[in-house]
Structures are given as C-alpha cells and as structure tokens.
Amino acid sequence: MRILALVPGGIGDQILFFPTLEDLKRFYPNAEIDVIVEPRAMAAYRLCKFLHDKSLDLIKFDFQDRNGLADWANLLGIIRDREYDAVLSLGQSWGMSFLLWLTGIPQRVGYASSSGAMFFTYSVPLKPSQYVACMYHDLLQGLGISTPCPDLSVTLLKEDIQWAEAEQQRLGIKDSGYILIHGGCSQSAISRGLDKIYPVKNWQQIIQDLQQRQPQLPIVVSQGPDDRQFVSELLQVSPNLKVTTPDDVGKLAALIAGANLMLCTDSAPLHIAVAVQTYTIALFGPTEPAQLLPKSDKYIGIKSPTGKMADISPQMVLEKVWGG
C-alpha cells in the first residue's frame, strides 16, 4: 500500500503530524508513506524515526510560493507516477483538493470544512478547538482508524545527544541542570504579523527572579537563525545568561530534553519540548493553549488576558514557575 500525506506548514506542524504517522505505520506496517512538505519544514523529519528507517519519503513543494501552472503540473505528475492508494490532506484550499481529484487516487481524505471537500471520497469533521495533533489524527477515520491519538514523540539521533552533552560541558551546566528559554519567533510568523514575541523587559523580570531564588540553576537561552536580535537585546539586560546556538532541530531537541524546565512562546520548540517530555511553561497571545498543548500537568499554557503577548505579566509566569 502506498499512502500520501499533504502537510503544509512549518516545523511545528510536521511534529504535530508525527502521531498520525505513528498510527499509520502501526495499522499499515508495510505501507510506503510519502509526505509533501514545504522546504522550510523538511528539517523537522530529522526527528522522525520513519525517515531514518527508510519507510517514509519526503516530497518538497512550497505551498506558499507563487506556483505557476507548470509547478502544479509537475507535482501532479509526481503524484500520478507513484500510484498511491490513499491520500490524507491537511490543506483546505479548493485548488489542492481539485489537484488530488485529478490524480485519481482511490481514497482521498480531507476535512469537511475544506472548500474542495466535494473532491474527497471521505470528509472528516474539522474540530479546531481540540489539540492540533488530535485534529490531524482525525483524518485517519477516513482509513477506518478511530483509535485515540498517540502522545507526541520524536527520535533523537546519537550524534545529536552527543552534541548536547558536549554543549552542556562547554556551558558549564552538565552537572547543575538548567532552565532553557526560547523566546524568539520564526521569520515566517513575523512576516505574517503574528504576535508571538514576549517583550524583553518582561523576560528580564522573570530571569532576575529565577536567578535570585535559584542562583545555582543556570539559565540558558536558545538562539535560532531568526532570533539574533531578540537574544542580543536580552543579553543587554541579562548579561549572565548562557547562550546556545544549535544548528538543527535534532541538536535543539537533545538540548531541550536535558533541561529541567523550558520557558517558551508559541513556536516549534514548544512542540519539541512536549515530545521529549520536558516540563514546559508556554506563553500564548491570541492562540488558545488547548489547541497547542496536550492535557498534562507537565505542560502549562499561559494565555494573555487581552490576546496580546505583552499583556502577560511576569508575575503570571512566575506564579506558574513557583506555584505550579
């Protein structure tokens, strides 16, 4: 059996799709599975065991690009050549649904709310208020799978664990444990005007309180490719922070896995923290925490009372840190 999945979105969206892949492989252990992924998100599959055991393949396609007729025709040709038996579509555009109809794939599963739902052979009710990983997992109903959504999980490569151990040694935190902060935001989110950055002055108050109460517990800030300005501003007001710069999500995941506590905003590292089961406190502006966090005492979401990140007071965060 050959199964195709269309998963538009960034790294976080791919990680949230991993439980769906988990059950696909559990119910169809011999299936060949391909996932159509945007270039910006392909790095997420460094954390996917099915890519490493060669039972999954990636097809690169930029859903956000200004694709011409030739681009869509090329994608159509690739899909037709591989002769899939079933496809799961997370996209909800009319054009993508129509393209899947043109492929002739016998089983085409998507959301009933999609503008192109008429082109699916099975439409699943969209329940956007639930945890997104469960919402993606609902698509498996179209293949006769109605089991509960598995917990989020990732696979850490040996070389990434070794890098994290060496990085902890370099930072002088190998034996002390550490609090990890990720407060940056992807360029994609910034360009779309999404409110996902917590003000540096608020982080400063939180960091000062943490350092005063737990001076023996180092605080590390993670710096990604789009976070340099944020980290630079944070270091100006909190110069005692330690900075780490993992160059891929595998190394970042290994570093998150070793942390005592993760403090972060609504971003891909949040989902990694959940997947490696690190105690996490996440800050949300307009997004509902229930959509991006599973129900667990280990993962706490703090929602802005106004929908704006800046209106989450440092005291609200510290109450969760110290009071649980």
PDB file of C-alpha atoms in Angstrom:
ATOM      1  CA  MET A   1       0.000   0.000   0.000  1.00  0.00           C
ATOM      2  CA  ARG A   2       1.224   3.498  -0.820  1.00  0.00           C
ATOM      3  CA  ILE A   3      -0.059   6.436   1.211  1.00  0.00           C
ATOM      4  CA  LEU A   4       0.476  10.142   0.578  1.00  0.00           C
ATOM      5  CA  ALA A   5       0.073  12.954   3.116  1.00  0.00           C
ATOM      6  CA  LEU A   6      -0.068  16.666   2.308  1.00  0.00           C
ATOM      7  CA  VAL A   7       1.167  18.578   5.354  1.00  0.00           C
ATOM      8  CA  PRO A   8       1.527  22.312   4.697  1.00  0.00           C
ATOM      9  CA  GLY A   9       3.046  24.481   7.420  1.00  0.00           C
ATOM     10  CA  GLY A  10       6.241  24.838   9.390  1.00  0.00           C
ATOM     11  CA  ILE A  11       8.328  22.578  11.597  1.00  0.00           C
ATOM     12  CA  GLY A  12       5.766  22.615  14.401  1.00  0.00           C
ATOM     13  CA  ASP A  13       3.006  21.412  12.078  1.00  0.00           C
ATOM     14  CA  GLN A  14       5.135  18.476  10.968  1.00  0.00           C
ATOM     15  CA  ILE A  15       5.926  17.426  14.539  1.00  0.00           C
ATOM     16  CA  LEU A  16       2.233  17.608  15.409  1.00  0.00           C
ATOM     17  CA  PHE A  17       1.606  15.247  12.477  1.00  0.00           C
ATOM     18  CA  PHE A  18       4.015  12.615  13.839  1.00  0.00           C
ATOM     19  CA  PRO A  19       1.311  10.830  15.929  1.00  0.00           C
ATOM     20  CA  THR A  20      -0.722  10.381  12.748  1.00  0.00           C
ATOM     21  CA  LEU A  21       2.295   8.831  11.052  1.00  0.00           C
ATOM     22  CA  GLU A  22       2.765   6.620  14.118  1.00  0.00           C
ATOM     23  CA  ASP A  23      -0.698   5.118  13.787  1.00  0.00           C
ATOM     24  CA  LEU A  24      -0.447   4.853  10.003  1.00  0.00           C
ATOM     25  CA  LYS A  25       2.623   2.666  10.418  1.00  0.00           C
ATOM     26  CA  ARG A  26       1.014   0.719  13.250  1.00  0.00           C
ATOM     27  CA  PHE A  27      -2.076  -0.192  11.198  1.00  0.00           C
ATOM     28  CA  TYR A  28      -0.243  -0.481   7.874  1.00  0.00           C
ATOM     29  CA  PRO A  29       3.255  -1.680   8.858  1.00  0.00           C
ATOM     30  CA  ASN A  30       4.271  -2.495   5.283  1.00  0.00           C
ATOM     31  CA  ALA A  31       2.938   0.703   3.742  1.00  0.00           C
ATOM     32  CA  GLU A  32       5.181   3.106   1.881  1.00  0.00           C
ATOM     33  CA  ILE A  33       4.370   6.610   3.085  1.00  0.00           C
ATOM     34  CA  ASP A  34       5.316   9.878   1.392  1.00  0.00           C
ATOM     35  CA  VAL A  35       4.769  13.343   2.858  1.00  0.00           C
ATOM     36  CA  ILE A  36       4.621  16.531   0.807  1.00  0.00           C
ATOM     37  CA  VAL A  37       6.441  19.155   2.879  1.00  0.00           C
ATOM     38  CA  GLU A  38       7.403  22.786   2.430  1.00  0.00           C
ATOM     39  CA  PRO A  39      11.171  23.439   2.180  1.00  0.00           C
ATOM     40  CA  ARG A  40      11.134  25.434   5.447  1.00  0.00           C
ATOM     41  CA  ALA A  41       9.763  22.435   7.338  1.00  0.00           C
ATOM     42  CA  MET A  42      11.738  19.484   5.976  1.00  0.00           C
ATOM     43  CA  ALA A  43      14.261  19.754   8.822  1.00  0.00           C
ATOM     44  CA  ALA A  44      11.581  18.505  11.244  1.00  0.00           C
ATOM     45  CA  TYR A  45      11.949  14.981   9.888  1.00  0.00           C
ATOM     46  CA  ARG A  46      15.389  14.672  11.430  1.00  0.00           C
ATOM     47  CA  LEU A  47      13.298  13.810  14.487  1.00  0.00           C
ATOM     48  CA  CYS A  48      11.133  11.222  12.696  1.00  0.00           C
ATOM     49  CA  LYS A  49      12.136   7.577  13.064  1.00  0.00           C
ATOM     50  CA  PHE A  50      10.313   6.568   9.895  1.00  0.00           C
ATOM     51  CA  LEU A  51      12.593   8.706   7.755  1.00  0.00           C
ATOM     52  CA  HIS A  52      15.645   7.056   9.277  1.00  0.00           C
ATOM     53  CA  ASP A  53      14.341   3.511   8.761  1.00  0.00           C
ATOM     54  CA  LYS A  54      13.558   4.373   5.108  1.00  0.00           C
ATOM     55  CA  SER A  55       9.831   3.619   5.444  1.00  0.00           C
ATOM     56  CA  LEU A  56       8.946   7.240   4.705  1.00  0.00           C
ATOM     57  CA  ASP A  57       9.969   9.626   1.937  1.00  0.00           C
ATOM     58  CA  LEU A  58       9.631  13.400   1.585  1.00  0.00           C
ATOM     59  CA  ILE A  59       8.462  15.352  -1.437  1.00  0.00           C
ATOM     60  CA  LYS A  60       9.398  19.030  -1.387  1.00  0.00           C
ATOM     61  CA  PHE A  61       6.804  21.551  -2.526  1.00  0.00           C
ATOM     62  CA  ASP A  62       6.415  25.162  -1.455  1.00  0.00           C
ATOM     63  CA  PHE A  63       2.698  25.688  -0.880  1.00  0.00           C
ATOM     64  CA  GLN A  64       3.337  29.372  -0.058  1.00  0.00           C
ATOM     65  CA  ASP A  65       5.220  30.142  -3.255  1.00  0.00           C
ATOM     66  CA  ARG A  66       3.667  31.776  -6.299  1.00  0.00           C
ATOM     67  CA  ASN A  67       3.361  28.474  -8.088  1.00  0.00           C
ATOM     68  CA  GLY A  68       2.556  28.575 -11.765  1.00  0.00           C
ATOM     69  CA  LEU A  69       0.685  26.047 -13.861  1.00  0.00           C
ATOM     70  CA  ALA A  70       3.958  24.242 -14.623  1.00  0.00           C
ATOM     71  CA  ASP A  71       4.700  23.810 -10.891  1.00  0.00           C
ATOM     72  CA  TRP A  72       1.291  22.295 -10.206  1.00  0.00           C
ATOM     73  CA  ALA A  73       1.529  20.099 -13.304  1.00  0.00           C
ATOM     74  CA  ASN A  74       4.913  18.824 -12.154  1.00  0.00           C
ATOM     75  CA  LEU A  75       3.520  17.971  -8.710  1.00  0.00           C
ATOM     76  CA  LEU A  76       0.548  16.250 -10.344  1.00  0.00           C
ATOM     77  CA  GLY A  77       2.922  14.186 -12.466  1.00  0.00           C
ATOM     78  CA  ILE A  78       4.996  13.129  -9.442  1.00  0.00           C
ATOM     79  CA  ILE A  79       1.889  12.025  -7.545  1.00  0.00           C
ATOM     80  CA  ARG A  80       0.450  10.125 -10.511  1.00  0.00           C
ATOM     81  CA  ASP A  81       3.733   8.327 -11.195  1.00  0.00           C
ATOM     82  CA  ARG A  82       3.851   6.934  -7.659  1.00  0.00           C
ATOM     83  CA  GLU A  83       0.354   5.401  -7.903  1.00  0.00           C
ATOM     84  CA  TYR A  84      -0.862   5.998  -4.347  1.00  0.00           C
ATOM     85  CA  ASP A  85      -3.739   4.042  -2.843  1.00  0.00           C
ATOM     86  CA  ALA A  86      -4.753   6.750  -0.369  1.00  0.00           C
ATOM     87  CA  VAL A  87      -4.029  10.390   0.458  1.00  0.00           C
ATOM     88  CA  LEU A  88      -4.569  12.478   3.592  1.00  0.00           C
ATOM     89  CA  SER A  89      -4.818  16.223   3.004  1.00  0.00           C
ATOM     90  CA  LEU A  90      -4.351  18.732   5.812  1.00  0.00           C
ATOM     91  CA  GLY A  91      -4.685  21.584   3.322  1.00  0.00           C
ATOM     92  CA  GLN A  92      -8.111  23.151   2.891  1.00  0.00           C
ATOM     93  CA  SER A  93      -7.786  25.001  -0.394  1.00  0.00           C
ATOM     94  CA  TRP A  94     -10.060  24.262  -3.338  1.00  0.00           C
ATOM     95  CA  GLY A  95      -7.113  24.064  -5.712  1.00  0.00           C
ATOM     96  CA  MET A  96      -5.255  21.402  -3.743  1.00  0.00           C
ATOM     97  CA  SER A  97      -8.397  19.287  -3.361  1.00  0.00           C
ATOM     98  CA  PHE A  98      -9.031  19.537  -7.105  1.00  0.00           C
ATOM     99  CA  LEU A  99      -5.436  18.514  -7.816  1.00  0.00           C
ATOM    100  CA  LEU A 100      -5.880  15.400  -5.674  1.00  0.00           C
ATOM    101  CA  TRP A 101      -9.046  14.540  -7.587  1.00  0.00           C
ATOM    102  CA  LEU A 102      -7.075  14.796 -10.831  1.00  0.00           C
ATOM    103  CA  THR A 103      -4.516  12.306  -9.514  1.00  0.00           C
ATOM    104  CA  GLY A 104      -7.127   9.561  -9.445  1.00  0.00           C
ATOM    105  CA  ILE A 105      -6.036   8.311  -6.006  1.00  0.00           C
ATOM    106  CA  PRO A 106      -8.853   5.939  -4.917  1.00  0.00           C
ATOM    107  CA  GLN A 107      -9.094   7.096  -1.285  1.00  0.00           C
ATOM    108  CA  ARG A 108      -8.889  10.866  -0.779  1.00  0.00           C
ATOM    109  CA  VAL A 109      -9.422  12.048   2.795  1.00  0.00           C
ATOM    110  CA  GLY A 110      -9.713  15.653   3.933  1.00  0.00           C
ATOM    111  CA  TYR A 111     -11.720  17.955   6.171  1.00  0.00           C
ATOM    112  CA  ALA A 112     -15.419  18.522   5.555  1.00  0.00           C
ATOM    113  CA  SER A 113     -14.929  22.280   6.022  1.00  0.00           C
ATOM    114  CA  SER A 114     -12.492  22.440   3.097  1.00  0.00           C
ATOM    115  CA  SER A 115     -13.662  24.497   0.144  1.00  0.00           C
ATOM    116  CA  GLY A 116     -12.819  21.499  -2.017  1.00  0.00           C
ATOM    117  CA  ALA A 117     -14.487  18.826   0.133  1.00  0.00           C
ATOM    118  CA  MET A 118     -16.529  17.724  -2.887  1.00  0.00           C
ATOM    119  CA  PHE A 119     -13.351  16.219  -4.353  1.00  0.00           C
ATOM    120  CA  PHE A 120     -12.715  13.921  -1.359  1.00  0.00           C
ATOM    121  CA  THR A 121     -14.005  10.384  -1.095  1.00  0.00           C
ATOM    122  CA  TYR A 122     -14.228  10.766   2.690  1.00  0.00           C
ATOM    123  CA  SER A 123     -14.645  14.034   4.610  1.00  0.00           C
ATOM    124  CA  VAL A 124     -13.760  14.273   8.302  1.00  0.00           C
ATOM    125  CA  PRO A 125     -15.389  16.890  10.565  1.00  0.00           C
ATOM    126  CA  LEU A 126     -12.897  19.612  11.468  1.00  0.00           C
ATOM    127  CA  LYS A 127     -12.669  20.215  15.226  1.00  0.00           C
ATOM    128  CA  PRO A 128     -10.277  23.175  15.541  1.00  0.00           C
ATOM    129  CA  SER A 129     -10.819  23.698  19.281  1.00  0.00           C
ATOM    130  CA  GLN A 130      -9.038  20.445  20.171  1.00  0.00           C
ATOM    131  CA  TYR A 131      -5.314  19.757  20.375  1.00  0.00           C
ATOM    132  CA  VAL A 132      -3.965  20.119  16.846  1.00  0.00           C
ATOM    133  CA  ALA A 133      -2.201  16.736  16.896  1.00  0.00           C
ATOM    134  CA  CYS A 134      -5.606  15.141  17.587  1.00  0.00           C
ATOM    135  CA  MET A 135      -7.206  17.223  14.853  1.00  0.00           C
ATOM    136  CA  TYR A 136      -4.673  15.897  12.343  1.00  0.00           C
ATOM    137  CA  HIS A 137      -5.124  12.368  13.687  1.00  0.00           C
ATOM    138  CA  ASP A 138      -8.876  12.598  12.988  1.00  0.00           C
ATOM    139  CA  LEU A 139      -8.088  12.240   9.274  1.00  0.00           C
ATOM    140  CA  LEU A 140      -7.304   8.573   9.891  1.00  0.00           C
ATOM    141  CA  GLN A 141     -11.034   7.992  10.294  1.00  0.00           C
ATOM    142  CA  GLY A 142     -11.132   8.044   6.513  1.00  0.00           C
ATOM    143  CA  LEU A 143      -8.943   4.927   6.529  1.00  0.00           C
ATOM    144  CA  GLY A 144     -11.007   3.167   9.186  1.00  0.00           C
ATOM    145  CA  ILE A 145      -8.717   4.067  12.107  1.00  0.00           C
ATOM    146  CA  SER A 146     -10.540   5.510  15.125  1.00  0.00           C
ATOM    147  CA  THR A 147      -8.070   4.897  17.956  1.00  0.00           C
ATOM    148  CA  PRO A 148      -7.062   7.706  20.355  1.00  0.00           C
ATOM    149  CA  CYS A 149      -4.248   9.968  19.185  1.00  0.00           C
ATOM    150  CA  PRO A 150      -0.849   8.729  20.453  1.00  0.00           C
ATOM    151  CA  ASP A 151       1.315  11.019  22.545  1.00  0.00           C
ATOM    152  CA  LEU A 152       3.698  13.296  20.713  1.00  0.00           C
ATOM    153  CA  SER A 153       7.167  11.756  20.430  1.00  0.00           C
ATOM    154  CA  VAL A 154      10.381  12.200  18.470  1.00  0.00           C
ATOM    155  CA  THR A 155      13.547  10.221  17.840  1.00  0.00           C
ATOM    156  CA  LEU A 156      16.887  11.692  18.963  1.00  0.00           C
ATOM    157  CA  LEU A 157      19.933  10.668  16.945  1.00  0.00           C
ATOM    158  CA  LYS A 158      23.037   9.518  18.794  1.00  0.00           C
ATOM    159  CA  GLU A 159      25.125  12.323  17.314  1.00  0.00           C
ATOM    160  CA  ASP A 160      22.615  14.934  18.491  1.00  0.00           C
ATOM    161  CA  ILE A 161      22.666  13.576  22.042  1.00  0.00           C
ATOM    162  CA  GLN A 162      26.466  13.635  21.973  1.00  0.00           C
ATOM    163  CA  TRP A 163      26.430  17.239  20.728  1.00  0.00           C
ATOM    164  CA  ALA A 164      24.054  18.257  23.541  1.00  0.00           C
ATOM    165  CA  GLU A 165      26.288  16.615  26.148  1.00  0.00           C
ATOM    166  CA  ALA A 166      29.326  18.434  24.756  1.00  0.00           C
ATOM    167  CA  GLU A 167      27.382  21.708  24.679  1.00  0.00           C
ATOM    168  CA  GLN A 168      26.353  21.277  28.310  1.00  0.00           C
ATOM    169  CA  GLN A 169      30.015  20.732  29.148  1.00  0.00           C
ATOM    170  CA  ARG A 170      31.013  23.873  27.236  1.00  0.00           C
ATOM    171  CA  LEU A 171      28.396  25.954  29.019  1.00  0.00           C
ATOM    172  CA  GLY A 172      29.325  24.528  32.418  1.00  0.00           C
ATOM    173  CA  ILE A 173      25.838  23.147  33.080  1.00  0.00           C
ATOM    174  CA  LYS A 174      26.392  19.404  32.716  1.00  0.00           C
ATOM    175  CA  ASP A 175      26.100  18.637  36.437  1.00  0.00           C
ATOM    176  CA  SER A 176      23.898  21.500  37.612  1.00  0.00           C
ATOM    177  CA  GLY A 177      20.867  21.167  35.353  1.00  0.00           C
ATOM    178  CA  TYR A 178      19.439  24.255  33.641  1.00  0.00           C
ATOM    179  CA  ILE A 179      16.415  26.270  32.656  1.00  0.00           C
ATOM    180  CA  LEU A 180      16.095  26.734  28.903  1.00  0.00           C
ATOM    181  CA  ILE A 181      14.421  29.802  27.382  1.00  0.00           C
ATOM    182  CA  HIS A 182      13.268  30.040  23.794  1.00  0.00           C
ATOM    183  CA  GLY A 183      11.602  33.374  23.216  1.00  0.00           C
ATOM    184  CA  GLY A 184      12.258  34.004  19.556  1.00  0.00           C
ATOM    185  CA  CYS A 185       9.952  33.754  16.591  1.00  0.00           C
ATOM    186  CA  SER A 186      10.290  32.453  13.037  1.00  0.00           C
ATOM    187  CA  GLN A 187      10.662  34.906  10.189  1.00  0.00           C
ATOM    188  CA  SER A 188       7.532  33.415   8.648  1.00  0.00           C
ATOM    189  CA  ALA A 189       5.472  34.333  11.715  1.00  0.00           C
ATOM    190  CA  ILE A 190       6.988  37.816  11.807  1.00  0.00           C
ATOM    191  CA  SER A 191       6.231  38.424   8.135  1.00  0.00           C
ATOM    192  CA  ARG A 192       2.598  37.405   8.735  1.00  0.00           C
ATOM    193  CA  GLY A 193       2.330  39.836  11.643  1.00  0.00           C
ATOM    194  CA  LEU A 194       1.657  37.128  14.234  1.00  0.00           C
ATOM    195  CA  ASP A 195       2.023  38.236  17.854  1.00  0.00           C
ATOM    196  CA  LYS A 196       4.402  35.600  19.243  1.00  0.00           C
ATOM    197  CA  ILE A 197       7.255  37.593  20.810  1.00  0.00           C
ATOM    198  CA  TYR A 198       7.249  38.284  24.546  1.00  0.00           C
ATOM    199  CA  PRO A 199       8.874  41.639  25.412  1.00  0.00           C
ATOM    200  CA  VAL A 200      12.490  41.577  26.568  1.00  0.00           C
ATOM    201  CA  LYS A 201      11.702  43.771  29.599  1.00  0.00           C
ATOM    202  CA  ASN A 202       9.238  41.114  30.798  1.00  0.00           C
ATOM    203  CA  TRP A 203      11.756  38.329  30.279  1.00  0.00           C
ATOM    204  CA  GLN A 204      14.249  40.395  32.289  1.00  0.00           C
ATOM    205  CA  GLN A 205      11.981  40.432  35.353  1.00  0.00           C
ATOM    206  CA  ILE A 206      11.387  36.678  35.113  1.00  0.00           C
ATOM    207  CA  ILE A 207      15.106  35.949  34.736  1.00  0.00           C
ATOM    208  CA  GLN A 208      16.026  38.178  37.670  1.00  0.00           C
ATOM    209  CA  ASP A 209      13.543  36.415  39.928  1.00  0.00           C
ATOM    210  CA  LEU A 210      14.745  32.968  38.826  1.00  0.00           C
ATOM    211  CA  GLN A 211      18.375  33.895  39.431  1.00  0.00           C
ATOM    212  CA  GLN A 212      17.627  35.342  42.849  1.00  0.00           C
ATOM    213  CA  ARG A 213      15.648  32.318  44.042  1.00  0.00           C
ATOM    214  CA  GLN A 214      17.737  29.611  42.350  1.00  0.00           C
ATOM    215  CA  PRO A 215      21.225  31.103  41.865  1.00  0.00           C
ATOM    216  CA  GLN A 216      22.733  27.623  41.459  1.00  0.00           C
ATOM    217  CA  LEU A 217      20.498  26.789  38.452  1.00  0.00           C
ATOM    218  CA  PRO A 218      21.910  28.288  35.224  1.00  0.00           C
ATOM    219  CA  ILE A 219      19.601  29.876  32.659  1.00  0.00           C
ATOM    220  CA  VAL A 220      20.312  29.157  29.004  1.00  0.00           C
ATOM    221  CA  VAL A 221      18.743  30.981  26.067  1.00  0.00           C
ATOM    222  CA  SER A 222      18.439  29.154  22.756  1.00  0.00           C
ATOM    223  CA  GLN A 223      19.235  31.160  19.647  1.00  0.00           C
ATOM    224  CA  GLY A 224      17.897  30.132  16.244  1.00  0.00           C
ATOM    225  CA  PRO A 225      18.580  31.700  12.840  1.00  0.00           C
ATOM    226  CA  ASP A 226      15.795  34.275  13.284  1.00  0.00           C
ATOM    227  CA  ASP A 227      16.435  35.028  16.967  1.00  0.00           C
ATOM    228  CA  ARG A 228      19.666  37.019  16.905  1.00  0.00           C
ATOM    229  CA  GLN A 229      18.087  40.398  17.572  1.00  0.00           C
ATOM    230  CA  PHE A 230      15.936  39.037  20.397  1.00  0.00           C
ATOM    231  CA  VAL A 231      18.891  37.302  22.061  1.00  0.00           C
ATOM    232  CA  SER A 232      21.128  40.349  21.624  1.00  0.00           C
ATOM    233  CA  GLU A 233      18.560  42.579  23.342  1.00  0.00           C
ATOM    234  CA  LEU A 234      18.046  40.022  26.103  1.00  0.00           C
ATOM    235  CA  LEU A 235      21.793  39.819  26.802  1.00  0.00           C
ATOM    236  CA  GLN A 236      21.970  43.603  27.181  1.00  0.00           C
ATOM    237  CA  VAL A 237      19.610  43.490  30.170  1.00  0.00           C
ATOM    238  CA  SER A 238      20.524  39.997  31.443  1.00  0.00           C
ATOM    239  CA  PRO A 239      24.258  39.569  30.758  1.00  0.00           C
ATOM    240  CA  ASN A 240      24.599  36.476  32.978  1.00  0.00           C
ATOM    241  CA  LEU A 241      22.639  34.281  30.591  1.00  0.00           C
ATOM    242  CA  LYS A 242      24.330  31.446  28.759  1.00  0.00           C
ATOM    243  CA  VAL A 243      23.661  31.220  25.011  1.00  0.00           C
ATOM    244  CA  THR A 244      23.434  28.118  22.867  1.00  0.00           C
ATOM    245  CA  THR A 245      23.035  28.037  19.092  1.00  0.00           C
ATOM    246  CA  PRO A 246      22.012  24.570  17.858  1.00  0.00           C
ATOM    247  CA  ASP A 247      22.297  24.423  14.081  1.00  0.00           C
ATOM    248  CA  ASP A 248      19.457  21.950  13.525  1.00  0.00           C
ATOM    249  CA  VAL A 249      16.295  20.747  15.253  1.00  0.00           C
ATOM    250  CA  GLY A 250      17.916  17.469  16.278  1.00  0.00           C
ATOM    251  CA  LYS A 251      20.519  19.227  18.403  1.00  0.00           C
ATOM    252  CA  LEU A 252      17.900  21.605  19.761  1.00  0.00           C
ATOM    253  CA  ALA A 253      15.666  18.680  20.728  1.00  0.00           C
ATOM    254  CA  ALA A 254      18.520  16.946  22.549  1.00  0.00           C
ATOM    255  CA  LEU A 255      19.263  20.147  24.470  1.00  0.00           C
ATOM    256  CA  ILE A 256      15.584  20.617  25.364  1.00  0.00           C
ATOM    257  CA  ALA A 257      15.427  17.005  26.560  1.00  0.00           C
ATOM    258  CA  GLY A 258      18.176  17.719  29.103  1.00  0.00           C
ATOM    259  CA  ALA A 259      16.551  20.826  30.584  1.00  0.00           C
ATOM    260  CA  ASN A 260      14.855  20.932  33.983  1.00  0.00           C
ATOM    261  CA  LEU A 261      12.364  23.491  32.707  1.00  0.00           C
ATOM    262  CA  MET A 262      11.515  25.007  29.327  1.00  0.00           C
ATOM    263  CA  LEU A 263      10.120  28.541  29.143  1.00  0.00           C
ATOM    264  CA  CYS A 264       8.952  29.429  25.657  1.00  0.00           C
ATOM    265  CA  THR A 265       6.448  31.132  23.435  1.00  0.00           C
ATOM    266  CA  ASP A 266       4.159  29.652  20.787  1.00  0.00           C
ATOM    267  CA  SER A 267       6.760  28.146  18.441  1.00  0.00           C
ATOM    268  CA  ALA A 268       8.161  24.873  17.094  1.00  0.00           C
ATOM    269  CA  PRO A 269      10.449  24.327  20.151  1.00  0.00           C
ATOM    270  CA  LEU A 270       7.282  24.153  22.262  1.00  0.00           C
ATOM    271  CA  HIS A 271       6.177  21.007  20.414  1.00  0.00           C
ATOM    272  CA  ILE A 272       9.660  19.543  20.672  1.00  0.00           C
ATOM    273  CA  ALA A 273       9.582  20.102  24.442  1.00  0.00           C
ATOM    274  CA  VAL A 274       6.274  18.243  24.666  1.00  0.00           C
ATOM    275  CA  ALA A 275       7.636  15.411  22.514  1.00  0.00           C
ATOM    276  CA  VAL A 276      10.710  14.916  24.746  1.00  0.00           C
ATOM    277  CA  GLN A 277       8.572  15.327  27.899  1.00  0.00           C
ATOM    278  CA  THR A 278      10.382  18.303  29.392  1.00  0.00           C
ATOM    279  CA  TYR A 279       8.402  20.294  31.952  1.00  0.00           C
ATOM    280  CA  THR A 280       7.242  23.317  29.968  1.00  0.00           C
ATOM    281  CA  ILE A 281       5.582  26.672  30.570  1.00  0.00           C
ATOM    282  CA  ALA A 282       4.470  28.304  27.320  1.00  0.00           C
ATOM    283  CA  LEU A 283       3.144  31.810  26.682  1.00  0.00           C
ATOM    284  CA  PHE A 284       0.286  32.429  24.246  1.00  0.00           C
ATOM    285  CA  GLY A 285      -1.122  35.649  22.822  1.00  0.00           C
ATOM    286  CA  PRO A 286      -4.160  35.201  20.555  1.00  0.00           C
ATOM    287  CA  THR A 287      -3.859  31.394  20.358  1.00  0.00           C
ATOM    288  CA  GLU A 288      -5.721  29.089  22.721  1.00  0.00           C
ATOM    289  CA  PRO A 289      -3.292  26.876  24.728  1.00  0.00           C
ATOM    290  CA  ALA A 290      -5.654  23.880  24.451  1.00  0.00           C
ATOM    291  CA  GLN A 291      -5.026  23.823  20.696  1.00  0.00           C
ATOM    292  CA  LEU A 292      -1.252  23.528  21.060  1.00  0.00           C
ATOM    293  CA  LEU A 293      -0.739  21.707  24.353  1.00  0.00           C
ATOM    294  CA  PRO A 294      -1.942  18.238  25.362  1.00  0.00           C
ATOM    295  CA  LYS A 295      -3.729  17.813  28.681  1.00  0.00           C
ATOM    296  CA  SER A 296      -0.962  17.210  31.208  1.00  0.00           C
ATOM    297  CA  ASP A 297       0.386  18.731  34.407  1.00  0.00           C
ATOM    298  CA  LYS A 298       3.822  18.818  32.740  1.00  0.00           C
ATOM    299  CA  TYR A 299       2.792  21.361  30.115  1.00  0.00           C
ATOM    300  CA  ILE A 300       1.326  24.651  31.280  1.00  0.00           C
ATOM    301  CA  GLY A 301      -0.053  27.280  28.927  1.00  0.00           C
ATOM    302  CA  ILE A 302      -0.440  30.907  29.990  1.00  0.00           C
ATOM    303  CA  LYS A 303      -2.956  32.804  27.870  1.00  0.00           C
ATOM    304  CA  SER A 304      -2.821  36.578  27.615  1.00  0.00           C
ATOM    305  CA  PRO A 305      -5.939  38.163  29.164  1.00  0.00           C
ATOM    306  CA  THR A 306      -6.142  40.518  26.173  1.00  0.00           C
ATOM    307  CA  GLY A 307      -4.791  38.311  23.390  1.00  0.00           C
ATOM    308  CA  LYS A 308      -1.566  40.326  23.279  1.00  0.00           C
ATOM    309  CA  MET A 309       1.722  38.733  24.367  1.00  0.00           C
ATOM    310  CA  ALA A 310       2.908  41.923  26.067  1.00  0.00           C
ATOM    311  CA  ASP A 311      -0.044  41.779  28.460  1.00  0.00           C
ATOM    312  CA  ILE A 312       1.120  38.560  30.117  1.00  0.00           C
ATOM    313  CA  SER A 313       2.673  39.891  33.294  1.00  0.00           C
ATOM    314  CA  PRO A 314       5.938  38.428  34.591  1.00  0.00           C
ATOM    315  CA  GLN A 315       4.090  37.716  37.835  1.00  0.00           C
ATOM    316  CA  MET A 316       1.672  35.397  35.985  1.00  0.00           C
ATOM    317  CA  VAL A 317       4.628  33.416  34.668  1.00  0.00           C
ATOM    318  CA  LEU A 318       6.458  33.300  37.992  1.00  0.00           C
ATOM    319  CA  GLU A 319       3.350  32.098  39.791  1.00  0.00           C
ATOM    320  CA  LYS A 320       3.303  29.079  37.481  1.00  0.00           C
ATOM    321  CA  VAL A 321       7.046  28.508  37.910  1.00  0.00           C
ATOM    322  CA  TRP A 322       6.948  28.529  41.691  1.00  0.00           C
ATOM    323  CA  GLY A 323       3.385  27.562  42.411  1.00  0.00           C
ATOM    324  CA  GLY A 324       2.739  25.059  39.640  1.00  0.00           C
TER     325      GLY A 324
END
